[in-house]
Amino acid sequence: MSKHSTQLSILQEDIRNRYDSLSKRLKQVARYILDNSNSVAFDTVASIAQRADVPPSTLIRFASAFGFSGFNEMKQVFRQHLMEETVSYTERARLYRQSSADDGDAVPEKPDEVLNMFSMVNAQALQQLPTQISAEQLNEAIKMLSQADNIYIIGLRRSFSVASYLTYALRHLERRAFLIDGLGGMFSEQLSMVSTKDVVIAISYSPYASEAMELVQLGARRGARQIAITDSQVSPLAAFSDVCFVVREAQLDGFRSQVASMCLAQTLAVSLALNHAG
């Protein structure tokens, strides 16, 4: 695994693994996509089809074969990767303007327009959240947390704020909750006492932190039960989790929110409080 696994790297690996089983036309698309990931992010469907020497309908079939509702949805994986690789927010804003112009969308420029846009997409993400999380998942997670001797919470970089809040909330419930922050590089040391009586909550989104994956694997070796909060069913966290919450956050291309994840964290904390009060 590379230092940071991303949705794009997972998709590319899937394409490579399935390449021999694809039809001749789909192989043409696969070759083009694997060799031109940056241009795929912003090129039109028509231009990609022309360069791959296939009809546009073949691109739709290719996307469908890999679990996407359409080729534009697949393009978002390439676009998001390009945004994530761009550390500078100023450069991300430039790419966002470019992508919006390519799609024929109006770009919010004034602060009140940005606020309106973020409020709108966050409201949509929150409306969709209950349809993405099942009652069975929530009940199992609360059961695990209520029975745990210790709860270890992992959340690095962008996930840190959600992990910090969850640790804060669980401490207010008088639970033995520990935030794994890797202070001084002591990631494994902070999780060295984890046991089968404990629960590990890992929060990570593409690009998935390699340190988080190492800790999740350590928890699995020690037999701890695990809850994942992530952004894809093919997230590397999913394979090690007893309960995997897939949260689709609102985003304006390179600028992603945490509102839905924070809502889920609050749900877990308050539900656990109500469970104990009962």
Coordinates of C-alpha atoms in Angstrom, one line a residue:
M1 CA 0.0 0.0 0.0
S2 CA 1.3 3.5 -0.8
K3 CA 1.8 6.0 2.0
H4 CA -1.7 7.4 1.3
S5 CA -4.3 5.2 -0.3
T6 CA -6.9 7.3 -2.1
Q7 CA -10.2 6.5 -3.8
L8 CA -8.4 7.0 -7.1
S9 CA -5.6 4.6 -6.3
I10 CA -8.1 2.0 -5.2
L11 CA -10.1 2.5 -8.4
Q12 CA -6.9 2.3 -10.5
E13 CA -5.9 -0.9 -8.8
D14 CA -9.4 -2.4 -9.4
I15 CA -9.1 -1.4 -13.1
R16 CA -5.7 -3.1 -13.4
N17 CA -6.9 -6.3 -11.6
R18 CA -10.0 -6.6 -13.9
Y19 CA -8.3 -5.5 -17.1
D20 CA -7.9 -8.9 -18.7
S21 CA -11.6 -9.7 -18.2
L22 CA -12.8 -6.5 -19.9
S23 CA -14.1 -6.3 -23.5
K24 CA -11.9 -4.9 -26.2
R25 CA -13.6 -1.4 -26.1
L26 CA -13.5 -1.3 -22.3
K27 CA -9.8 -2.1 -22.4
Q28 CA -9.3 0.9 -24.6
V29 CA -11.0 3.1 -22.0
A30 CA -9.1 1.4 -19.2
R31 CA -5.7 2.1 -20.9
Y32 CA -6.6 5.7 -21.5
I33 CA -7.8 6.3 -18.0
L34 CA -4.8 4.7 -16.4
D35 CA -2.4 6.7 -18.5
N36 CA -4.2 10.1 -18.4
S37 CA -5.5 10.5 -14.9
N38 CA -5.0 14.3 -14.7
S39 CA -6.6 15.2 -18.0
V40 CA -9.6 12.9 -17.3
A41 CA -10.4 15.1 -14.3
F42 CA -11.3 18.1 -16.5
D43 CA -11.8 16.9 -20.1
T44 CA -15.3 16.5 -21.5
V45 CA -16.8 13.1 -22.0
A46 CA -16.8 13.7 -25.8
S47 CA -13.1 14.6 -25.8
I48 CA -12.2 11.6 -23.7
A49 CA -14.2 9.3 -25.9
Q50 CA -12.5 10.7 -29.0
R51 CA -9.0 10.3 -27.5
A52 CA -9.7 6.8 -26.3
D53 CA -11.2 6.0 -29.8
V54 CA -14.5 4.7 -28.4
P55 CA -18.2 6.0 -28.6
P56 CA -19.3 8.1 -25.6
S57 CA -21.7 5.3 -24.6
T58 CA -18.7 3.0 -23.9
L59 CA -17.5 5.4 -21.2
I60 CA -20.9 5.1 -19.6
R61 CA -20.7 1.3 -19.7
F62 CA -17.2 1.5 -18.3
A63 CA -18.2 3.6 -15.4
S64 CA -21.2 1.3 -14.7
A65 CA -18.9 -1.7 -14.7
F66 CA -17.0 -0.2 -11.8
G67 CA -20.0 0.8 -9.7
F68 CA -20.6 4.4 -10.8
S69 CA -24.0 5.8 -11.9
G70 CA -22.4 7.6 -14.8
F71 CA -19.0 8.6 -16.2
N72 CA -19.2 12.1 -14.7
E73 CA -19.5 10.5 -11.3
M74 CA -16.3 8.6 -12.0
K75 CA -14.6 11.8 -13.2
Q76 CA -15.2 13.3 -9.7
V77 CA -12.8 10.7 -8.3
F78 CA -10.1 12.0 -10.6
R79 CA -11.0 15.6 -9.9
Q80 CA -11.0 15.1 -6.2
H81 CA -7.6 13.4 -6.2
L82 CA -6.2 16.4 -8.2
M83 CA -7.6 18.8 -5.6
E84 CA -6.3 16.7 -2.7
E85 CA -2.8 16.7 -4.2
T86 CA -2.9 20.5 -4.3
V87 CA -2.0 21.6 -0.8
S88 CA -2.5 25.4 -1.4
Y89 CA -6.1 26.5 -0.9
T90 CA -5.4 29.4 -3.4
E91 CA -4.5 26.8 -6.0
R92 CA -7.5 24.7 -5.1
A93 CA -9.7 27.8 -5.6
R94 CA -8.2 28.3 -9.1
L95 CA -8.9 24.7 -10.0
Y96 CA -12.4 25.0 -8.6
R97 CA -13.0 28.0 -10.9
Q98 CA -11.6 26.1 -13.8
S99 CA -13.8 23.0 -13.2
S100 CA -16.9 25.1 -12.7
A101 CA -16.3 27.0 -15.9
D102 CA -15.7 23.7 -17.8
D103 CA -19.0 22.4 -16.4
G104 CA -20.8 25.6 -17.3
D105 CA -21.6 26.4 -13.6
A106 CA -21.6 29.8 -12.0
V107 CA -18.7 30.1 -9.5
P108 CA -19.5 31.7 -6.1
E109 CA -17.1 34.6 -5.5
K110 CA -18.5 36.8 -2.8
P111 CA -18.4 35.7 0.9
D112 CA -22.2 35.6 1.1
E113 CA -22.4 33.5 -2.1
V114 CA -19.8 31.0 -0.7
L115 CA -21.9 30.8 2.5
N116 CA -25.1 30.2 0.6
M117 CA -23.4 27.5 -1.5
F118 CA -21.8 25.7 1.5
S119 CA -25.1 25.9 3.5
M120 CA -27.0 24.4 0.6
V121 CA -24.6 21.4 0.0
N122 CA -24.3 20.8 3.8
A123 CA -28.1 20.7 4.1
Q124 CA -28.3 18.2 1.3
A125 CA -25.6 16.0 3.0
L126 CA -27.4 16.0 6.3
Q127 CA -30.7 15.1 4.6
Q128 CA -29.0 12.1 2.9
L129 CA -27.2 10.9 6.1
P130 CA -30.1 9.0 7.7
T131 CA -30.5 7.1 4.4
Q132 CA -26.8 6.0 4.4
I133 CA -26.7 4.8 8.0
S134 CA -28.9 1.8 9.1
A135 CA -30.5 1.4 12.5
E136 CA -28.7 -2.0 12.8
Q137 CA -25.3 -0.3 12.4
L138 CA -26.2 2.4 15.0
N139 CA -27.5 -0.2 17.5
E140 CA -24.5 -2.4 17.1
A141 CA -22.1 0.5 17.5
I142 CA -23.9 1.7 20.7
K143 CA -23.8 -1.9 22.1
M144 CA -20.1 -2.1 21.4
L145 CA -19.3 1.3 23.0
S146 CA -21.5 0.5 26.1
Q147 CA -19.6 -2.7 26.7
A148 CA -16.1 -1.4 26.1
D149 CA -13.6 -1.0 28.9
N150 CA -11.7 1.6 26.9
I151 CA -12.4 3.5 23.8
Y152 CA -9.5 4.6 21.6
I153 CA -10.3 7.2 18.9
I154 CA -8.1 7.7 15.9
G155 CA -8.4 10.7 13.6
L156 CA -5.5 12.4 11.9
R157 CA -5.2 15.5 9.8
R158 CA -8.7 16.4 8.5
S159 CA -10.3 13.8 10.7
F160 CA -8.7 15.2 13.9
S161 CA -11.6 17.7 14.7
V162 CA -14.2 14.9 14.6
A163 CA -12.0 12.6 16.7
S164 CA -11.3 15.4 19.2
Y165 CA -15.0 16.1 19.6
L166 CA -15.9 12.5 20.0
T167 CA -13.2 12.1 22.7
Y168 CA -14.5 15.2 24.5
A169 CA -18.2 14.0 24.3
L170 CA -17.3 10.4 25.6
R171 CA -15.3 11.9 28.5
H172 CA -18.3 13.9 29.5
L173 CA -20.2 10.5 29.6
E174 CA -17.4 9.4 32.1
R175 CA -16.2 6.8 29.6
R176 CA -12.5 5.9 29.4
A177 CA -11.9 7.5 26.0
F178 CA -8.4 8.2 24.6
L179 CA -7.5 10.3 21.6
I180 CA -4.7 8.8 19.6
D181 CA -2.9 11.9 18.3
G182 CA 0.6 10.5 17.8
L183 CA 2.2 13.3 19.9
G184 CA 6.0 12.9 19.7
G185 CA 5.5 10.2 17.0
M186 CA 4.1 7.8 19.6
F187 CA 1.2 6.3 17.6
S188 CA 1.7 2.6 18.4
E189 CA 2.7 3.4 22.0
Q190 CA -0.6 5.2 22.6
L191 CA -2.5 2.1 21.4
S192 CA -0.1 -0.5 23.0
M193 CA -2.5 -1.4 25.9
V194 CA -5.5 -2.1 23.6
S195 CA -7.3 -5.4 24.3
T196 CA -10.2 -7.6 23.3
K197 CA -12.3 -5.7 25.9
D198 CA -11.8 -2.4 24.1
V199 CA -13.2 -0.6 21.0
V200 CA -11.2 1.4 18.5
I201 CA -13.0 4.1 16.5
A202 CA -11.0 5.0 13.4
I203 CA -12.0 8.1 11.3
S204 CA -10.3 8.6 8.0
Y205 CA -11.2 9.9 4.5
S206 CA -9.4 9.8 1.2
P207 CA -6.5 10.1 1.1
Y208 CA -6.4 7.6 3.9
A209 CA -3.7 8.3 6.5
S210 CA -1.1 5.5 6.6
E211 CA -0.6 5.9 10.3
A212 CA -4.4 5.4 10.8
M213 CA -4.2 2.2 8.8
E214 CA -1.2 0.9 10.9
L215 CA -3.1 1.6 14.1
V216 CA -6.3 -0.2 12.8
Q217 CA -4.2 -3.2 11.9
L218 CA -2.6 -3.2 15.4
G219 CA -6.1 -3.1 16.9
A220 CA -7.2 -6.0 14.8
R221 CA -4.1 -8.1 15.8
R222 CA -5.0 -7.4 19.5
G223 CA -8.6 -8.5 18.9
A224 CA -10.2 -5.1 19.7
R225 CA -13.6 -4.5 18.1
Q226 CA -13.6 -1.6 15.6
I227 CA -15.9 1.1 14.3
A228 CA -14.9 2.9 11.1
I229 CA -16.2 6.3 10.0
T230 CA -15.0 6.8 6.4
D231 CA -16.1 7.8 2.9
S232 CA -16.3 4.7 0.9
Q233 CA -17.3 1.0 1.1
V234 CA -13.9 0.2 -0.4
S235 CA -12.0 2.3 2.2
P236 CA -9.1 0.3 3.6
L237 CA -10.7 0.9 7.0
A238 CA -13.7 -1.2 6.1
A239 CA -11.9 -4.5 6.0
F240 CA -11.0 -4.3 9.7
S241 CA -14.3 -2.8 11.1
D242 CA -17.1 -4.6 12.9
V243 CA -19.3 -1.6 12.0
C244 CA -18.4 0.7 9.0
F245 CA -20.2 4.0 8.7
V246 CA -19.9 5.4 5.2
V247 CA -20.5 9.2 5.3
R248 CA -20.9 11.3 2.1
E249 CA -19.7 14.7 3.1
A250 CA -20.7 17.9 1.2
Q251 CA -18.0 19.3 -0.9
L252 CA -17.2 22.0 -3.4
D253 CA -14.6 20.2 -5.3
G254 CA -11.4 20.5 -3.2
F255 CA -13.2 22.0 -0.2
R256 CA -14.9 19.3 1.8
S257 CA -17.1 19.7 4.9
Q258 CA -17.3 17.7 8.1
V259 CA -20.8 18.5 9.0
A260 CA -22.3 15.0 8.4
S261 CA -19.4 13.3 10.2
M262 CA -19.9 15.6 13.2
C263 CA -23.6 14.9 13.2
L264 CA -22.9 11.1 13.3
A265 CA -20.4 11.6 16.1
Q266 CA -23.0 13.6 18.1
T267 CA -25.5 10.8 17.4
L268 CA -23.2 8.2 18.8
A269 CA -22.4 10.2 22.0
V270 CA -26.0 11.2 22.7
S271 CA -27.4 7.7 22.0
L272 CA -24.8 6.2 24.3
A273 CA -25.9 8.7 27.0
L274 CA -29.6 7.8 26.6
N275 CA -28.7 4.1 26.6
H276 CA -27.0 4.5 30.0
A277 CA -29.8 6.8 31.4
G278 CA -32.3 4.1 30.5

